[in-house]
Short mmCIF file of C-alpha atoms and ligand atoms in Angstrom, two decimals:
data_model
loop_
_atom_site.label_atom_id
_atom_site.label_comp_id
_atom_site.label_asym_id
_atom_site.label_seq_id
_atom_site.Cartn_x
_atom_site.Cartn_y
_atom_site.Cartn_z
CA MET A 1 -16.92 -2.50 15.86
CA THR A 2 -17.02 0.51 13.77
CA ARG A 3 -19.25 0.48 11.16
CA LEU A 4 -18.99 3.03 7.92
CA VAL A 5 -21.97 3.69 5.67
CA ALA A 6 -20.53 4.73 2.06
CA HIS A 7 -23.60 7.72 0.55
CA SER A 8 -24.01 8.53 -3.07
CA SER A 9 -20.82 11.07 -4.25
CA THR A 10 -20.23 13.42 -6.86
CA SER A 11 -17.94 15.72 -8.40
CA LEU A 12 -14.63 14.64 -5.97
CA SER A 13 -11.94 17.34 -6.17
CA GLY A 14 -9.01 18.36 -3.92
CA CYS A 15 -4.57 17.67 -3.87
CA VAL A 16 -3.95 14.96 -1.26
CA SER A 17 -1.09 13.06 -0.36
CA VAL A 18 -1.90 8.89 0.68
CA PRO A 19 0.36 6.80 3.22
CA GLY A 20 4.00 5.91 2.66
CA ASP A 21 4.15 3.11 1.21
CA LYS A 22 3.46 -0.40 3.35
CA SER A 23 6.17 -2.65 1.32
CA ILE A 24 8.82 -0.10 1.42
CA SER A 25 7.92 0.94 5.06
CA HIS A 26 8.29 -2.44 6.62
CA ARG A 27 11.29 -3.11 4.76
CA ALA A 28 13.38 0.43 5.71
CA LEU A 29 13.10 -0.40 9.41
CA ILE A 30 13.84 -4.32 8.80
CA PHE A 31 17.06 -3.18 6.75
CA GLY A 32 17.95 -0.76 9.11
CA ALA A 33 17.28 -2.74 12.01
CA LEU A 34 20.28 -4.78 10.68
CA ALA A 35 22.67 -2.33 8.83
CA VAL A 36 25.44 -0.61 11.18
CA GLY A 37 24.70 2.85 13.00
CA GLU A 38 21.57 5.46 12.23
CA THR A 39 18.81 5.08 9.40
CA ARG A 40 16.28 7.71 9.53
CA VAL A 41 12.87 6.99 7.05
CA GLU A 42 10.76 10.60 5.64
CA GLY A 43 7.27 9.46 5.54
CA LEU A 44 6.86 5.95 6.96
CA LEU A 45 3.07 4.36 6.97
CA GLU A 46 2.20 4.54 10.58
CA GLY A 47 -0.68 2.02 10.17
CA GLU A 48 -0.33 -1.20 12.00
CA ASP A 49 0.73 -3.15 9.74
CA VAL A 50 4.65 -1.27 10.16
CA ARG A 51 3.50 -0.83 13.57
CA ALA A 52 4.27 -4.16 14.46
CA THR A 53 7.31 -4.68 12.01
CA ALA A 54 8.65 -1.39 14.42
CA ARG A 55 7.23 -3.96 17.68
CA VAL A 56 8.87 -6.83 16.54
CA LEU A 57 12.57 -5.58 15.22
CA SER A 58 12.50 -3.40 19.08
CA GLN A 59 12.12 -7.35 21.26
CA LEU A 60 14.71 -8.25 19.40
CA GLY A 61 16.87 -5.91 20.03
CA ALA A 62 16.96 -3.36 17.50
CA GLU A 63 16.13 1.08 18.86
CA VAL A 64 13.18 1.54 16.79
CA ARG A 65 11.45 5.91 17.53
CA ARG A 66 9.14 8.37 16.10
CA ASN A 67 10.44 11.67 16.35
CA VAL A 68 8.64 14.32 17.17
CA ASP A 69 9.22 15.26 13.69
CA GLY A 70 6.81 11.99 12.24
CA VAL A 71 10.76 11.60 10.88
CA TRP A 72 11.27 7.83 12.24
CA GLN A 73 14.59 6.72 13.51
CA VAL A 74 16.27 3.19 13.62
CA PHE A 75 19.45 2.33 15.72
CA GLY A 76 21.09 -0.98 13.71
CA VAL A 77 22.53 -3.74 15.31
CA GLY A 78 24.38 -5.21 12.23
CA ILE A 79 23.74 -8.65 10.01
CA GLY A 80 23.62 -11.00 12.94
CA GLY A 81 23.37 -9.44 15.51
CA LEU A 82 19.59 -9.77 16.65
CA HIS A 83 19.14 -11.08 19.94
CA GLU A 84 16.44 -13.39 21.38
CA PRO A 85 13.17 -12.37 22.57
CA ALA A 86 11.71 -12.95 25.83
CA ASP A 87 8.11 -12.91 25.00
CA LEU A 88 5.95 -13.79 21.44
CA LEU A 89 6.08 -11.67 18.82
CA ASP A 90 2.39 -10.92 17.39
CA PHE A 91 2.90 -9.61 13.79
CA GLY A 92 -0.66 -8.87 14.04
CA ASN A 93 -2.72 -8.50 10.45
CA SER A 94 0.56 -8.58 8.35
CA GLY A 95 1.78 -11.45 6.27
CA THR A 96 4.57 -9.14 4.64
CA ALA A 97 6.07 -8.86 8.85
CA ALA A 98 5.49 -12.46 9.51
CA ARG A 99 7.41 -14.05 6.68
CA LEU A 100 10.13 -11.37 6.49
CA LEU A 101 11.28 -11.09 9.65
CA LEU A 102 11.19 -15.23 10.37
CA GLY A 103 13.61 -14.80 6.79
CA VAL A 104 15.08 -12.62 9.00
CA LEU A 105 15.59 -14.25 12.53
CA ALA A 106 16.29 -17.81 10.29
CA GLY A 107 19.63 -16.44 10.37
CA HIS A 108 20.09 -15.90 13.86
CA PRO A 109 20.82 -18.81 16.01
CA LEU A 110 17.89 -18.35 18.52
CA THR A 111 14.52 -19.56 19.50
CA ALA A 112 11.47 -17.44 19.17
CA PHE A 113 7.80 -18.04 19.05
CA ALA A 114 5.08 -16.57 16.93
CA THR A 115 1.91 -15.71 16.61
CA GLY A 116 -1.15 -12.92 14.98
CA ASP A 117 -4.49 -11.91 13.91
CA ALA A 118 -6.90 -14.62 13.19
CA SER A 119 -6.86 -13.66 9.83
CA LEU A 120 -3.11 -13.72 10.10
CA ARG A 121 -2.94 -17.43 11.67
CA ARG A 122 -5.53 -18.68 8.43
CA ARG A 123 -2.79 -18.30 6.03
CA PRO A 124 0.25 -20.16 4.70
CA MET A 125 3.50 -19.55 6.08
CA GLY A 126 5.03 -22.67 4.27
CA ARG A 127 6.10 -21.19 1.89
CA ILE A 128 8.89 -19.44 3.71
CA VAL A 129 9.37 -22.74 5.81
CA GLU A 130 10.13 -24.32 3.49
CA PRO A 131 13.26 -22.19 2.38
CA LEU A 132 14.17 -21.50 5.62
CA LYS A 133 14.36 -25.10 6.97
CA GLY A 134 17.24 -25.77 3.63
CA MET A 135 19.57 -22.97 4.72
CA GLY A 136 19.54 -24.66 8.74
CA ALA A 137 16.73 -23.14 10.59
CA SER A 138 13.85 -25.35 11.82
CA PHE A 139 10.19 -24.97 12.47
CA VAL A 140 7.41 -26.18 14.90
CA ALA A 141 4.56 -25.19 13.00
CA ARG A 142 0.78 -26.24 13.33
CA SER A 143 -0.85 -27.76 10.40
CA GLY A 144 -0.55 -26.56 7.31
CA GLY A 145 2.80 -24.30 8.26
CA ARG A 146 0.62 -22.03 9.84
CA LEU A 147 1.00 -19.66 12.73
CA PRO A 148 1.37 -19.76 16.35
CA LEU A 149 4.61 -21.01 15.04
CA ALA A 150 8.40 -21.72 16.49
CA ILE A 151 11.35 -21.05 14.74
CA THR A 152 15.17 -21.99 16.24
CA GLY A 153 17.15 -20.43 13.22
CA ALA A 154 20.17 -21.80 12.13
CA SER A 155 23.22 -21.51 13.94
CA ALA A 156 25.70 -21.58 10.63
CA PRO A 157 23.39 -20.64 8.57
CA ALA A 158 24.36 -22.26 4.32
CA PRO A 159 23.27 -20.15 0.93
CA GLN A 160 20.95 -21.78 -1.18
CA THR A 161 19.81 -21.44 -4.43
CA TYR A 162 15.27 -21.74 -4.17
CA ARG A 163 13.01 -21.68 -6.97
CA LEU A 164 9.56 -19.12 -6.40
CA PRO A 165 6.55 -21.93 -6.17
CA VAL A 166 4.48 -19.01 -6.02
CA ALA A 167 4.99 -15.35 -7.75
CA SER A 168 5.73 -14.14 -4.11
CA ALA A 169 7.83 -10.75 -3.16
CA GLN A 170 7.07 -11.86 0.75
CA VAL A 171 8.82 -15.40 -0.33
CA LYS A 172 11.26 -13.33 -2.50
CA SER A 173 12.59 -11.36 0.27
CA ALA A 174 12.40 -13.54 3.32
CA VAL A 175 14.66 -16.27 1.23
CA LEU A 176 16.58 -12.69 0.16
CA LEU A 177 16.96 -11.84 4.24
CA ALA A 178 18.19 -15.06 5.74
CA GLY A 179 21.09 -15.06 2.84
CA LEU A 180 22.30 -11.59 4.51
CA ALA A 181 23.72 -14.18 7.66
CA ALA A 182 24.88 -17.25 5.44
CA PRO A 183 28.55 -17.08 3.68
CA GLY A 184 28.85 -16.97 -0.06
CA ASP A 185 25.44 -16.17 -2.84
CA THR A 186 21.59 -17.38 -2.13
CA THR A 187 19.48 -16.79 -4.96
CA ALA A 188 15.88 -16.81 -5.56
CA LEU A 189 14.37 -18.02 -8.87
CA GLU A 190 11.16 -15.98 -9.51
CA PRO A 191 8.56 -17.28 -12.55
CA GLU A 192 7.26 -14.00 -12.34
CA PRO A 193 8.97 -10.69 -12.02
CA THR A 194 7.79 -9.41 -8.11
CA ARG A 195 7.93 -5.93 -7.04
CA ASP A 196 11.56 -5.43 -6.03
CA HIS A 197 11.81 -3.19 -3.34
CA SER A 198 14.04 -5.85 -1.36
CA GLU A 199 16.62 -5.72 -3.99
CA ARG A 200 16.68 -1.78 -4.10
CA MET A 201 16.65 -0.83 -0.95
CA LEU A 202 19.79 -3.78 -0.36
CA ARG A 203 21.82 -1.94 -2.34
CA ALA A 204 20.86 1.43 -0.88
CA PHE A 205 22.34 0.20 2.00
CA GLY A 206 24.97 -1.51 0.41
CA ALA A 207 24.90 -4.96 -0.44
CA ASP A 208 25.45 -6.36 -3.46
CA VAL A 209 22.26 -7.63 -5.49
CA ARG A 210 22.35 -8.83 -9.29
CA VAL A 211 19.43 -9.96 -11.34
CA GLU A 212 19.72 -11.64 -14.13
CA ALA A 213 17.04 -13.26 -16.58
CA ALA A 214 16.97 -17.10 -15.73
CA GLU A 215 15.95 -19.90 -18.06
CA ASP A 216 12.36 -19.44 -16.92
CA GLY A 217 11.98 -16.15 -14.99
CA ARG A 218 14.91 -14.26 -12.92
CA ALA A 219 17.49 -14.96 -10.62
CA VAL A 220 18.05 -12.59 -7.50
CA THR A 221 21.02 -12.95 -6.36
CA VAL A 222 22.97 -11.67 -2.91
CA THR A 223 26.16 -12.06 -1.83
CA GLY A 224 25.86 -13.24 1.98
CA GLN A 225 27.72 -11.20 5.58
CA PRO A 226 27.78 -8.24 3.44
CA GLU A 227 28.17 -4.74 6.32
CA LEU A 228 25.33 -2.60 5.48
CA MET A 229 24.71 0.74 6.51
CA GLY A 230 22.59 2.76 7.76
CA THR A 231 21.35 5.37 5.57
CA ALA A 232 18.48 7.63 4.61
CA VAL A 233 15.22 6.37 3.29
CA THR A 234 12.36 8.84 1.86
CA VAL A 235 9.13 6.38 1.39
CA PRO A 236 7.14 7.31 -1.93
CA GLY A 237 3.27 7.22 -1.61
CA ASP A 238 1.75 3.29 -1.69
CA PRO A 239 0.38 2.82 -5.13
CA SER A 240 -1.68 0.57 -3.25
CA SER A 241 -3.44 2.78 -1.34
CA ALA A 242 -3.50 6.06 -3.95
CA ALA A 243 -5.29 3.35 -5.34
CA PHE A 244 -8.76 3.57 -3.70
CA PRO A 245 -9.11 7.18 -3.89
CA LEU A 246 -8.01 7.14 -7.46
CA VAL A 247 -10.88 4.60 -8.38
CA ALA A 248 -13.37 6.76 -6.58
CA GLY A 249 -12.48 9.81 -8.72
CA LEU A 250 -13.06 7.59 -12.01
CA ILE A 251 -16.25 6.64 -11.36
CA CYS A 252 -18.45 9.69 -8.92
CA ALA A 253 -18.82 12.05 -11.76
CA GLY A 254 -17.41 15.41 -12.22
CA SER A 255 -14.12 14.49 -9.72
CA ASP A 256 -11.24 15.78 -10.40
CA LEU A 257 -8.27 15.07 -7.97
CA THR A 258 -4.69 14.77 -7.58
CA LEU A 259 -2.42 12.50 -5.60
CA PRO A 260 1.03 14.45 -5.46
CA ASN A 261 3.95 11.90 -4.56
CA VAL A 262 3.02 8.25 -5.54
CA GLY A 263 5.05 5.26 -6.48
CA VAL A 264 5.30 3.75 -9.78
CA ASN A 265 7.11 1.25 -9.97
CA PRO A 266 6.91 -0.43 -13.29
CA LEU A 267 6.15 -3.80 -10.88
CA ARG A 268 3.56 -2.16 -9.14
CA THR A 269 1.40 -0.16 -11.74
CA GLY A 270 -0.61 -2.97 -13.35
CA LEU A 271 -3.50 -0.92 -11.84
CA PHE A 272 -2.62 2.08 -13.63
CA GLU A 273 -2.35 0.12 -17.04
CA THR A 274 -5.51 -2.03 -17.04
CA LEU A 275 -7.47 1.55 -16.03
CA THR A 276 -5.95 3.41 -18.93
CA GLU A 277 -7.06 0.70 -21.48
CA MET A 278 -10.20 0.84 -19.60
CA GLY A 279 -10.66 4.30 -20.81
CA ALA A 280 -10.02 6.47 -17.12
CA ASP A 281 -8.38 9.65 -17.78
CA LEU A 282 -5.68 8.68 -15.60
CA VAL A 283 -2.31 10.90 -16.65
CA LEU A 284 0.91 10.39 -14.47
CA GLU A 285 2.36 14.05 -14.08
CA ASN A 286 6.09 14.63 -12.53
CA ARG A 287 7.45 11.66 -12.98
CA ARG A 288 10.94 11.84 -11.38
CA GLU A 289 13.37 9.28 -8.97
CA LEU A 290 12.81 9.41 -5.04
CA ALA A 291 15.09 7.58 -3.42
CA GLY A 292 16.06 5.13 -5.69
CA GLU A 293 12.06 4.72 -6.62
CA PRO A 294 10.43 6.39 -9.50
CA VAL A 295 7.35 8.51 -7.91
CA ALA A 296 4.99 10.46 -10.02
CA ASP A 297 2.09 12.94 -9.39
CA LEU A 298 -1.47 11.45 -10.44
CA ARG A 299 -4.10 13.78 -12.01
CA VAL A 300 -7.92 11.59 -12.67
CA ARG A 301 -10.63 12.67 -13.65
CA SER A 302 -14.25 11.00 -13.62
CA SER A 303 -13.88 8.23 -16.85
CA ALA A 304 -16.88 6.27 -18.56
CA LEU A 305 -15.02 3.24 -18.58
CA THR A 306 -15.27 0.01 -20.53
CA GLY A 307 -15.13 -3.30 -18.94
CA ILE A 308 -11.46 -5.34 -20.19
CA GLU A 309 -9.66 -8.65 -19.98
CA VAL A 310 -6.55 -9.29 -17.71
CA PRO A 311 -3.91 -11.04 -18.42
CA PRO A 312 -2.83 -13.38 -16.07
CA ALA A 313 0.73 -12.15 -16.61
CA ARG A 314 -0.31 -8.73 -15.37
CA ALA A 315 -1.66 -10.04 -11.60
CA PRO A 316 1.98 -9.87 -9.44
CA ALA A 317 2.37 -6.21 -10.50
CA MET A 318 -1.19 -5.60 -9.53
CA ILE A 319 -2.00 -8.25 -7.16
CA ASP A 320 -3.59 -6.30 -4.11
CA GLU A 321 -5.36 -3.77 -6.74
CA TYR A 322 -8.11 -6.98 -7.49
CA PRO A 323 -10.12 -6.04 -5.07
CA VAL A 324 -11.07 -2.44 -6.67
CA LEU A 325 -10.44 -2.86 -10.08
CA ALA A 326 -13.44 -5.38 -9.49
CA VAL A 327 -15.54 -1.66 -8.14
CA ALA A 328 -14.36 -0.34 -11.27
CA ALA A 329 -15.36 -3.48 -13.55
CA ALA A 330 -18.22 -2.94 -11.82
CA CYS A 331 -19.28 0.34 -12.71
CA ALA A 332 -17.85 -0.05 -16.82
CA GLU A 333 -20.03 -0.58 -19.59
CA GLY A 334 -19.49 -4.55 -20.59
CA THR A 335 -17.94 -7.65 -18.99
CA SER A 336 -14.34 -7.76 -17.56
CA VAL A 337 -12.08 -11.06 -16.92
CA PHE A 338 -9.73 -11.20 -14.54
CA ARG A 339 -7.69 -14.28 -14.93
CA GLY A 340 -4.84 -16.43 -13.20
CA LEU A 341 -5.99 -15.10 -9.19
CA GLY A 342 -5.30 -18.07 -7.31
CA GLU A 343 -3.27 -15.91 -4.53
CA LEU A 344 -5.77 -13.79 -3.58
CA ARG A 345 -7.44 -16.48 -1.96
CA VAL A 346 -4.56 -16.66 0.62
CA LYS A 347 -4.17 -12.96 1.14
CA GLU A 348 -5.81 -11.40 4.23
CA SER A 349 -8.80 -12.90 3.34
CA ASP A 350 -10.39 -15.11 0.42
CA ARG A 351 -10.39 -11.96 -1.61
CA LEU A 352 -11.93 -13.70 -4.46
CA THR A 353 -14.85 -14.97 -2.99
CA ALA A 354 -15.19 -11.74 -0.74
CA VAL A 355 -15.09 -9.57 -4.21
CA ALA A 356 -17.74 -12.16 -6.21
CA ARG A 357 -20.08 -12.31 -2.95
CA GLY A 358 -19.81 -8.60 -1.82
CA LEU A 359 -20.13 -7.55 -5.61
CA ALA A 360 -23.63 -9.79 -5.75
CA ALA A 361 -25.03 -8.28 -2.72
CA CYS A 362 -24.91 -5.22 -4.27
CA GLY A 363 -26.34 -5.89 -7.67
CA VAL A 364 -23.29 -6.70 -10.04
CA ALA A 365 -23.35 -10.11 -11.87
CA VAL A 366 -20.37 -12.19 -11.38
CA GLU A 367 -18.90 -15.73 -11.92
CA GLU A 368 -16.45 -16.92 -9.54
CA THR A 369 -13.73 -19.84 -10.67
CA GLU A 370 -10.81 -21.74 -8.73
CA ASP A 371 -8.41 -19.00 -9.96
CA SER A 372 -10.90 -16.57 -12.36
CA LEU A 373 -13.72 -13.63 -11.83
CA THR A 374 -15.59 -11.99 -14.34
CA VAL A 375 -18.09 -9.36 -13.70
CA HIS A 376 -20.58 -7.80 -15.74
CA GLY A 377 -20.29 -4.13 -15.63
CA ARG A 378 -23.78 -2.38 -15.09
CA GLY A 379 -22.89 0.85 -16.32
CA PRO A 380 -22.26 4.16 -14.50
CA GLY A 381 -24.48 4.75 -12.00
CA ARG A 382 -26.48 1.08 -12.33
CA VAL A 383 -24.77 0.28 -9.80
CA ALA A 384 -27.56 -0.55 -6.80
CA GLY A 385 -25.67 -0.70 -3.64
CA GLY A 386 -27.67 -1.22 -0.42
CA ALA A 387 -25.64 -3.63 1.04
CA GLU A 388 -23.74 -4.19 4.60
CA ILE A 389 -20.42 -6.04 3.70
CA LYS A 390 -18.14 -7.82 6.06
CA ALA A 391 -14.72 -6.54 5.98
CA ASP A 392 -13.66 -10.10 7.78
CA LEU A 393 -10.39 -8.63 9.07
CA ASP A 394 -9.01 -7.39 5.00
CA HIS A 395 -8.78 -3.77 5.09
CA ARG A 396 -9.05 -3.49 0.96
CA ILE A 397 -12.45 -5.39 0.87
CA ALA A 398 -13.61 -2.59 3.60
CA MET A 399 -11.72 -0.18 1.06
CA ALA A 400 -12.79 -1.54 -2.37
CA PHE A 401 -16.93 -1.56 -1.16
CA LEU A 402 -16.68 2.18 0.56
CA VAL A 403 -15.54 3.19 -3.14
CA LEU A 404 -18.54 1.24 -4.30
CA GLY A 405 -20.99 2.92 -2.30
CA LEU A 406 -19.52 6.26 -2.76
CA ALA A 407 -21.27 5.19 -6.48
CA GLY A 408 -23.94 2.74 -5.64
CA GLN A 409 -27.96 3.81 -6.31
CA ALA A 410 -27.61 2.92 -1.89
CA PRO A 411 -25.59 3.05 0.52
CA VAL A 412 -23.37 0.83 1.17
CA ALA A 413 -21.73 -0.18 4.59
CA ILE A 414 -18.92 -2.43 6.24
CA ASP A 415 -19.64 -3.57 8.90
CA ASP A 416 -16.10 -3.38 10.92
CA ALA A 417 -14.07 -0.82 9.27
CA ARG A 418 -11.06 -0.93 11.91
CA THR A 419 -9.02 -2.98 9.88
CA ILE A 420 -8.39 -0.28 7.73
CA GLU A 421 -5.56 0.85 10.11
CA THR A 422 -3.62 -1.57 8.52
CA SER A 423 -2.42 0.44 6.01
CA PHE A 424 -4.33 3.38 5.77
CA PRO A 425 -5.18 4.66 8.73
CA ALA A 426 -6.58 8.10 7.17
CA PHE A 427 -8.74 7.16 4.94
CA ALA A 428 -12.40 8.22 5.54
CA ASP A 429 -11.13 11.48 6.24
CA LEU A 430 -8.85 11.97 3.43
CA MET A 431 -11.60 10.90 1.51
CA ARG A 432 -14.43 12.96 3.22
CA GLY A 433 -11.92 15.41 2.29
CA LEU A 434 -12.40 15.03 -1.06
CA GLY A 435 -16.38 15.43 -0.84
CA ALA A 436 -16.68 11.76 -0.13
CA ASP A 437 -20.26 10.67 2.11
CA ILE A 438 -18.61 8.58 4.30
CA ARG A 439 -20.90 8.24 7.62
CA ALA A 440 -19.97 6.28 11.04
CA GLY A 441 -22.60 4.33 12.18
CA GLU A 442 -25.96 2.27 11.02
CA MET A 443 -27.67 1.96 7.54
CA ALA A 444 -31.35 1.31 6.59
CA GLY A 445 -31.19 -1.40 3.98
CA GLU A 446 -30.29 -5.36 3.20
CA THR A 447 -27.66 -7.09 4.55
CA ALA A 448 -25.31 -9.06 2.82
C1 LIG B 1 4.22 -7.45 -0.70
C2 LIG B 1 3.86 -8.83 -1.29
C3 LIG B 1 2.88 -9.14 -1.71
C4 LIG B 1 1.54 -8.64 -1.61
C5 LIG B 1 1.85 -7.66 0.29
C6 LIG B 1 2.97 -7.16 -0.13
C7 LIG B 1 5.34 -7.04 -0.12
O1 LIG B 1 2.52 -10.49 -1.59
O2 LIG B 1 0.24 -8.93 -1.76
O3 LIG B 1 0.59 -6.81 0.02
O4 LIG B 1 5.43 -6.24 0.69
O5 LIG B 1 6.21 -8.11 -0.73
P1 LIG B 1 3.14 -11.70 -2.13
O6 LIG B 1 4.47 -11.46 -1.98
O7 LIG B 1 2.30 -13.03 -1.07
O8 LIG B 1 2.70 -11.88 -3.36
#
């Protein structure tokens, strides 16, 4: 166990780069493996989740390597060219790796056995098993379609039109990735737009991808059996990781931070809009395009925040940011209500309950329903803290509560912070570099 303790901090300052975008990093390796020739990836997130994708792709016959200069190279095998793996595929903590790569495997005539850590083995895979069966793959899975599971990919993958029952970029991407191996058009119909990194990057690799308005939502179509060509990818900073120093800068008095080169894809920026509506002094400077994705430098200064109601329609554009938004809401004046959060229950942990319990342990009044959270803000400097939070293999719960500890009256501890390695390996050092008081070890105080 690696316990970390966050103590009250002020005047966070400096200019720091957050690590590469996790969603884009997975996709760069996967599309590189399915392309012909070499793909070079700069700024890849070197966290445990993306390393799991790299390891699995190597087991499937692609060559993935890191150069001394930190650039990653992938030598792809072409669509349909992956090999049957000789051993179990371990996706670790990563839902994205599991769901996207099972989509890839569904289009290959091979059998593979897949598992993950205790968190991933709790998460639903039925949402991809169902559409992938429709394309000709077969599965043997635990009840509820959970890992470990065995997949036998289709020998003649069939294109299909599939309506997503939940707003999920992972499910959409699994369907599109399987569709790459099928002759003709495969369409994912999504009820609400979700992150479109797969669509953008598939085009950059040479695939024909169309996005059209549909009766209720939008239709994303890929034409199967293209020849993907290896390309150069530059990965922007992850807005979901930037969220932690950003909120820390808002709630720690006297702070002034710059986070350069952060992805600002409009399907990811719900948190930035919400914080701005709460009164955050947050400026997106130097907007530009980086390898097909919009990026900007974020400038943030501590701010007096007020509570807010976040509409459910915004949830897909900030689905990973609710834990740290709840921390901002706890330090705001007034009440915040977040609705349409059912999906938070099936993330790395049940984030709705984890956030509600953790805030209550830190002296913040909250109400939790099946799919909503109400946070009664304590106002700046008035969150008690003084709790130990169980990370439960959830990196974003760990980071969110460390951020809360920086603004708490008493310290906040995380029982096992190793889970942060999945998405933001240098988190504690980066925060210390800004002036945050985050220490390893024991904490005297209550246990939640
Ligand atoms: C992701 C999609 C989201 C998000 C996850 C990454 C992706 O999950 O929560 O962290 O890279 O496609 P869902 O697809 O389940 O909404």
